[in-house]
C-alpha cells in the first residue's frame, strides 16, 4: 500500500505538525464574524439577555396578531398543452458555446429550465455532460446578459442596427468587411453565412478560437491532404500515450473522450483487462492523475522524447526515422507497448506545435491507428479557428482598413495576446457590431451591441462530428429583447425566413432524404426533436495516402531557465464562462484551488527559488501567486488562461489574472508554451482559497488501489482490509432490516476520472449556495459532493487519487444519535435524512461525522447582498429547483441521495401500479456522469447493478472499521502496472479496540 | 398640510414651539401635547374641505345622490335601497351582490345612459326582480352615479379594528407592572395573597396568549377571504354536478391540483352567462378577463410552508383520499374556507391511521416483511406510517 499524504506540509513535517497547524488556523477562524470584531469580542451580560427575551416576546405577540400577507394563486389564461403545473417537462437540445459540444436534455419546470441532464441517446457525448455544461443553465438567468440592442451602453433598436449593417454591406468602400465568429458547427448557420456571402461577395468570414489547436488540422492537411481534426475513439484504445493533452478535462471533446476512456477501464473478475495510459506532461492535469504511468517532463524534453519515440516506432515498422536528438529518456517500454497494440493504440498531444502534431500523426500512421482509434471519417467539427486569417484581420484593423466588423461569440480583446491593441483599433475602424449573449471586453469596444439568445432560448442545429447531427430547441421564451445571430444574418441577407424555418428547410432537404424514413417529414422531424440526435452514414471521404516525408523534429528548445505552460482549467476553460459562480467556486481537481489562477511550480524549483505557497511573483511582467504543485515537472510552471476578465459581470470581474498576454505567436500561430521565463519575487503574498486541507481523513486507508497484475492474481488485492473489517462487524444490536427499498450507491474509482461534472450537477439540482472566496478560505464551502484528492509516494511525481465523497448514508450513522432535536434520522429506506425546519444548528452531527460531509449554513445565502453571486437576484433565483428547500441560516445540510428524485420516481411507479425498475432512479451526480462511474439503486434487490457491485471483490466502504455501515461503496482503483501490494497488512494495522 | 394649519392660525411646527419648551414649564408642555392630540383631526377636516372645493364634488347633488343610494329619501324604494344590497363597508359575511365599489369602478368611465339602463331596465334575471320596485327617475339615477364616482376614489370603508390580543396582552403587562410596583414601593394592598393570585393569573394568561399565538403562527384555519370572482363550489358541484376532476384536472398526476385555466372556465361560460345567485356581474368579470387576456388573481387559501412537499397525485390517485378529507365539505361552500389547520400534527395523525392500497397496488409488493406479517395475521392492515409515511424526508427535502 502506498503512503498517502495530502499537503506539502504533511509530506515534509509529518502528519502531527500539520494537524496542529490546521487546528491552530481553525481556532483563529472560529471567531464569529457575524458581527464586527467589537461585538463578537464583547461579553453578553444578563441585561442583554433580558433585553433579548423581552424583545422576542414582544415580537411573537405582535407577529401573531398581524395578518399574514395575502398570497395569490394565478392560473394560466390559456394553458400550454405540454405544461402541467408542478411537473417537469424534458426537452432534448444541444449545448455548444463555440468551444465545447454536448447533447443535453433540459429539465423545464413551470416554464423555466432548471437543470441540464445528459442525453443518453447521443453517440457523441454519450450519457454524460461536463461541469461547464451543467453550469450553463445558470447563465440563462445571468444578470450580465445583454437585454436589448445597444449603441455602446445606450439603447438602440434592431431597425437601427439592421439599417446600418445593410448600408455598410452594400457600400462599395475600400475597407474589408469581416464576419468574425467562433467555430460554427451548425450546418444551417454555415448555409446562412454562405448565402450572406453570396449576396455580399466582399464579406469575409473568419473563424477565431480563444484557444487554438490549429496545428492538429494543419498536420493532417500535410499528411492526408485535408485539414481535419480526426475523431478520437478512446473506447477502442488499449494503449494511450498522451503528451500534455488533458483529454479527460479540457482538451477538444472531454465528455466524449472520458466516456470512451472509461469503457476501457472497466475491470472485473471475468474481464481483467484494461487500457494502459501513459502521460507525459509538465503541469499536473486531471488526466495525469488518471494515468497508469505519469512522467513529469518539461515541454522541451517532451518534444525530445516524442522524437525518440517516433524513431523507435519507425525503426520497428520500417519507416524512415528522424534525425536523432540527445535524450536520456528510455522510450523502449512505451514503444514496445504501442507496437504491441498496433491499431488499438493512440498517441495524442495537446501542444499547439507543428512539429509535435506532425510527429504524433506520424506515429499513429505507422501504428495503423487511423481507421480504428483515429477516425478520418467521423472527424471533429469543433475548433476550426484560423490563426493566419485572424492575424491578417489584426493587421487590417491596425491599418484602419476595416469598414465593417461583425463579431459573434468571440472575445479577442480579452483572449488575444495583443487584445488591448485590437480593442483600441476597433474603434478607429468602420462599423463594429458585437453579437453575443453577455457584455464582454470586446463588446465594450464595439459601436453596436446586438444581444444573442442563450442556447436554451434558441433554435439551432449542430454537426459536432461529421455525420452526427443534433437539434437545439428553445426551452423558454427569450427573457429579453434578444435575437439569434442567425436571425440577424437572415435579416441582413434580406430574407423573410426565420432561423427556425431555415433549419427545417435544411433538415428537410439535406437530412430527411438520408434518413431512409418513408413517413411524413413532420413525423420524422418531431422524432428528431424528441431524440435530439440524428446520425447518417454519409459518403466516404477520400484522403491521399499518408505522406510522412514532411515530418521533422523541428527546433527543439534547450532546457534553459524556466518554461511556462499556459493551460485551460476544468472550471473556467477559456474564460467565456467566467461570470458563472458555480464554475468559479469549483475547485480544480488536482490543486483544489478555486476563485483564482496561480502559477504552479514544482517543489524542487520552489526550494531553489525560495518561494512558498501564496508568494506573489512576477512572471514576464504579470503578478501572480505561487502554488507549489507536487508532480510539476522541474524547470516548468503552469498558469491557467481564462481568468482576469474585466468586463464579465459582477462575479467574473477581476478574478485572477489574465494570462493570455503571455501567449506567444509566431506568424499568427499561437503557442501556449513559453521558454525562458523569468520569475521575480515581489515580497508580497496573496491568499488562495483551497479546499484541500479542510476535509482531512488523516492517515487511514481511504483510497485503496491495486495493480492489474495483482488483481489478476487475486481480485481481493488491495482490498484485504475490507474482509478484515467485515469480520469485525459485531454488534450488540440487531442488524437493521430494510423492508421495501434500501438505497445504495457504488463508485468505481477506476472509472471516475475526477472531471467535476457531478459536483456542479449536484449544485444545480440541490440549490447549493455559492459562498465566495473568503468563505471558502474559512472552510465553509457548501458543496454536498466533493472530490477528495490524495497524493502518494514521491513528492516530485506523486500518484494522485481522486475520490468523490458525499454523505455515506450510514446504516449506523454517528451523526444521527447525537442530534439533540432528532432533526437527522434514518429512514426505512436507508437514507440519512435531515429535516431543516427541525435543525437548531448545534453542529454536533458535523463534529460526529467521520466523513466531513455535512455543511453548516453560517449565513443566509439567499437574498443577502453580502453574497453577491446569484442568489440575491430575482432572475437568477429562477434557476432554483422548486422541489428542494432553500436552506436558511443556522441549519445543517448534506447530500440526500437526491431524495426528491427518489420520491418522484416512486410516485410514478405507484401511479402506474408497478415496482420500480433498477436504474430508474438516478441522482443528479449519477445521471450525467460521463464515465458511468456512479451506480445508484436498491441494495435489497439482489439483481440490481448496485447490489452486484456491493458483492464485488473490489468493493469497500470508507472508514469501514468504524462500523458506520455506509450505503456508499467504493471500488478499488486499479492501475495497469506490474507488481502488487502484497505487503499491505504490514503497513496498516488497524486498532479495533 | 402645513398650508391648512396656517389657515387656521396654528404656528408652523418647527419654528416657534421648540423655543417655548425651553422658556416655560408644564403648562406649555400640556398645551403642546393637547395641540398634537388635536392636530390630526384638524388636518383631516381641512383636507376634506379643500379637496371638496378644488374638485367641485361636495355639492348638494352629491349629497342627494348619497341619500338616494342609502334609501334615505322617502318613497323611492319599496324594498331594499341600493346600499342595502351593495355594501359600502368591508364585511366579513358573504354577499352575492357586488359591493358598491365594484359597481362604481365598473361604471366610472362609462356613460350615464349605460348606468341608467343597467339600474332601471336590467336584463339580468336577479336584477330584473329586485330592481322593479325602484321609483327612480333618470335624473336621480344620474345623481347616484355622481355619488358612486365620488365613492370610487374613496374605496370601501374600512372596518375599525376590534380590540385584539395585543391590547389584552399589554393590559395584563400593565397589571403585572402594577403588582410589582405595589409589592416593592406602594404597599397599599394589605392582603398580599390577592396580589399573588393576580400575578400568577396574569402571567399565566400572558404565557397562554403567547403560546397560542406562537402555535398559530403561519397557520390559517378558517381563513375565508373574498375572491376576485365570487366562484361558488356549491353551485358548480352540488347544483350542477361537475366532477372535481373536470376543473382540477392535474390532481391525479401532478403535485398541484391545479386551479383551472380561464380557458377551461370558458368551456361552459361561453354559453352560461348568468349565475343562479350572482347574476351577470361575476361571470362578466370572467369573460372580460378572458377577452382582455388578464389572468385572474385568486387569493390562495391553502398554503403549505415552502419546506413541505405535498403531492396531490400521491394522495388522490395513489392513496385514494377524498377531496373532502382535507378540504372539508367544499361542495357546500359558496366561498372556500380552510377547514383544517394543515399543521404537521394533523398530517401525521392521518398518516398513522390511513391504510395504504397495499394489496391493490403492485408497487407495495416490494414490502415483503409487511406482506408476511399480514399473512401471518400479526397485523390486520398496513398504514402509511408502516411503509415510512411518517418519516422526515417523505415530505421535507
mmCIF file of N, CA and C in Angstrom, chain A residues 92 94 142 213 241 255 392 416 430 454 519 579 595 651 659 813 904:
data_model
loop_
_atom_site.group_PDB
_atom_site.id
_atom_site.type_symbol
_atom_site.label_atom_id
_atom_site.label_comp_id
_atom_site.label_asym_id
_atom_site.label_seq_id
_atom_site.Cartn_x
_atom_site.Cartn_y
_atom_site.Cartn_z
ATOM 1 N N UNK A 92 -34.983 17.623 -25.369
ATOM 2 C CA UNK A 92 -33.639 17.352 -25.870
ATOM 3 C C UNK A 92 -33.157 18.569 -26.635
ATOM 4 N N UNK A 94 -29.205 20.968 -27.658
ATOM 5 C CA UNK A 94 -27.756 20.832 -27.818
ATOM 6 C C UNK A 94 -27.035 22.017 -27.208
ATOM 7 N N UNK A 142 -28.354 34.927 -15.984
ATOM 8 C CA UNK A 142 -27.265 35.789 -15.543
ATOM 9 C C UNK A 142 -27.637 37.277 -15.651
ATOM 10 N N UNK A 213 -6.020 25.165 -31.530
ATOM 11 C CA UNK A 213 -5.374 23.854 -31.697
ATOM 12 C C UNK A 213 -5.125 23.648 -33.189
ATOM 13 N N UNK A 241 -1.051 7.039 -25.194
ATOM 14 C CA UNK A 241 0.101 7.870 -24.835
ATOM 15 C C UNK A 241 -0.276 9.314 -25.109
ATOM 16 N N UNK A 255 -15.901 15.222 -22.756
ATOM 17 C CA UNK A 255 -17.002 14.344 -22.345
ATOM 18 C C UNK A 255 -16.978 13.054 -23.157
ATOM 19 N N UNK A 392 -4.185 38.459 -40.228
ATOM 20 C CA UNK A 392 -4.434 39.437 -41.292
ATOM 21 C C UNK A 392 -5.453 40.478 -40.839
ATOM 22 N N UNK A 416 -6.747 37.561 -26.998
ATOM 23 C CA UNK A 416 -5.588 37.642 -27.878
ATOM 24 C C UNK A 416 -4.441 38.297 -27.118
ATOM 25 N N UNK A 430 -14.277 51.056 -39.220
ATOM 26 C CA UNK A 430 -15.672 51.329 -39.589
ATOM 27 C C UNK A 430 -16.652 50.819 -38.563
ATOM 28 N N UNK A 454 -29.624 33.059 -25.389
ATOM 29 C CA UNK A 454 -28.897 31.981 -24.716
ATOM 30 C C UNK A 454 -29.286 30.696 -25.440
ATOM 31 N N UNK A 519 -42.070 7.862 -43.801
ATOM 32 C CA UNK A 519 -43.228 8.594 -43.280
ATOM 33 C C UNK A 519 -43.204 10.050 -43.695
ATOM 34 N N UNK A 579 -18.226 34.427 -15.591
ATOM 35 C CA UNK A 579 -19.183 35.070 -14.685
ATOM 36 C C UNK A 579 -20.104 34.070 -14.010
ATOM 37 N N UNK A 595 -11.544 30.141 -7.354
ATOM 38 C CA UNK A 595 -11.653 31.593 -7.352
ATOM 39 C C UNK A 595 -10.364 32.313 -7.741
ATOM 40 N N UNK A 651 -19.613 38.665 -10.959
ATOM 41 C CA UNK A 651 -18.900 37.528 -10.374
ATOM 42 C C UNK A 651 -17.522 37.361 -10.996
ATOM 43 N N UNK A 659 -3.792 35.716 -18.307
ATOM 44 C CA UNK A 659 -2.518 35.177 -18.779
ATOM 45 C C UNK A 659 -2.438 35.117 -20.299
ATOM 46 N N UNK A 813 -25.364 5.403 11.670
ATOM 47 C CA UNK A 813 -24.782 6.721 11.463
ATOM 48 C C UNK A 813 -24.429 7.423 12.766
ATOM 49 N N UNK A 904 -39.979 11.151 -6.535
ATOM 50 C CA UNK A 904 -40.650 11.404 -7.812
ATOM 51 C C UNK A 904 -40.850 10.094 -8.574
#
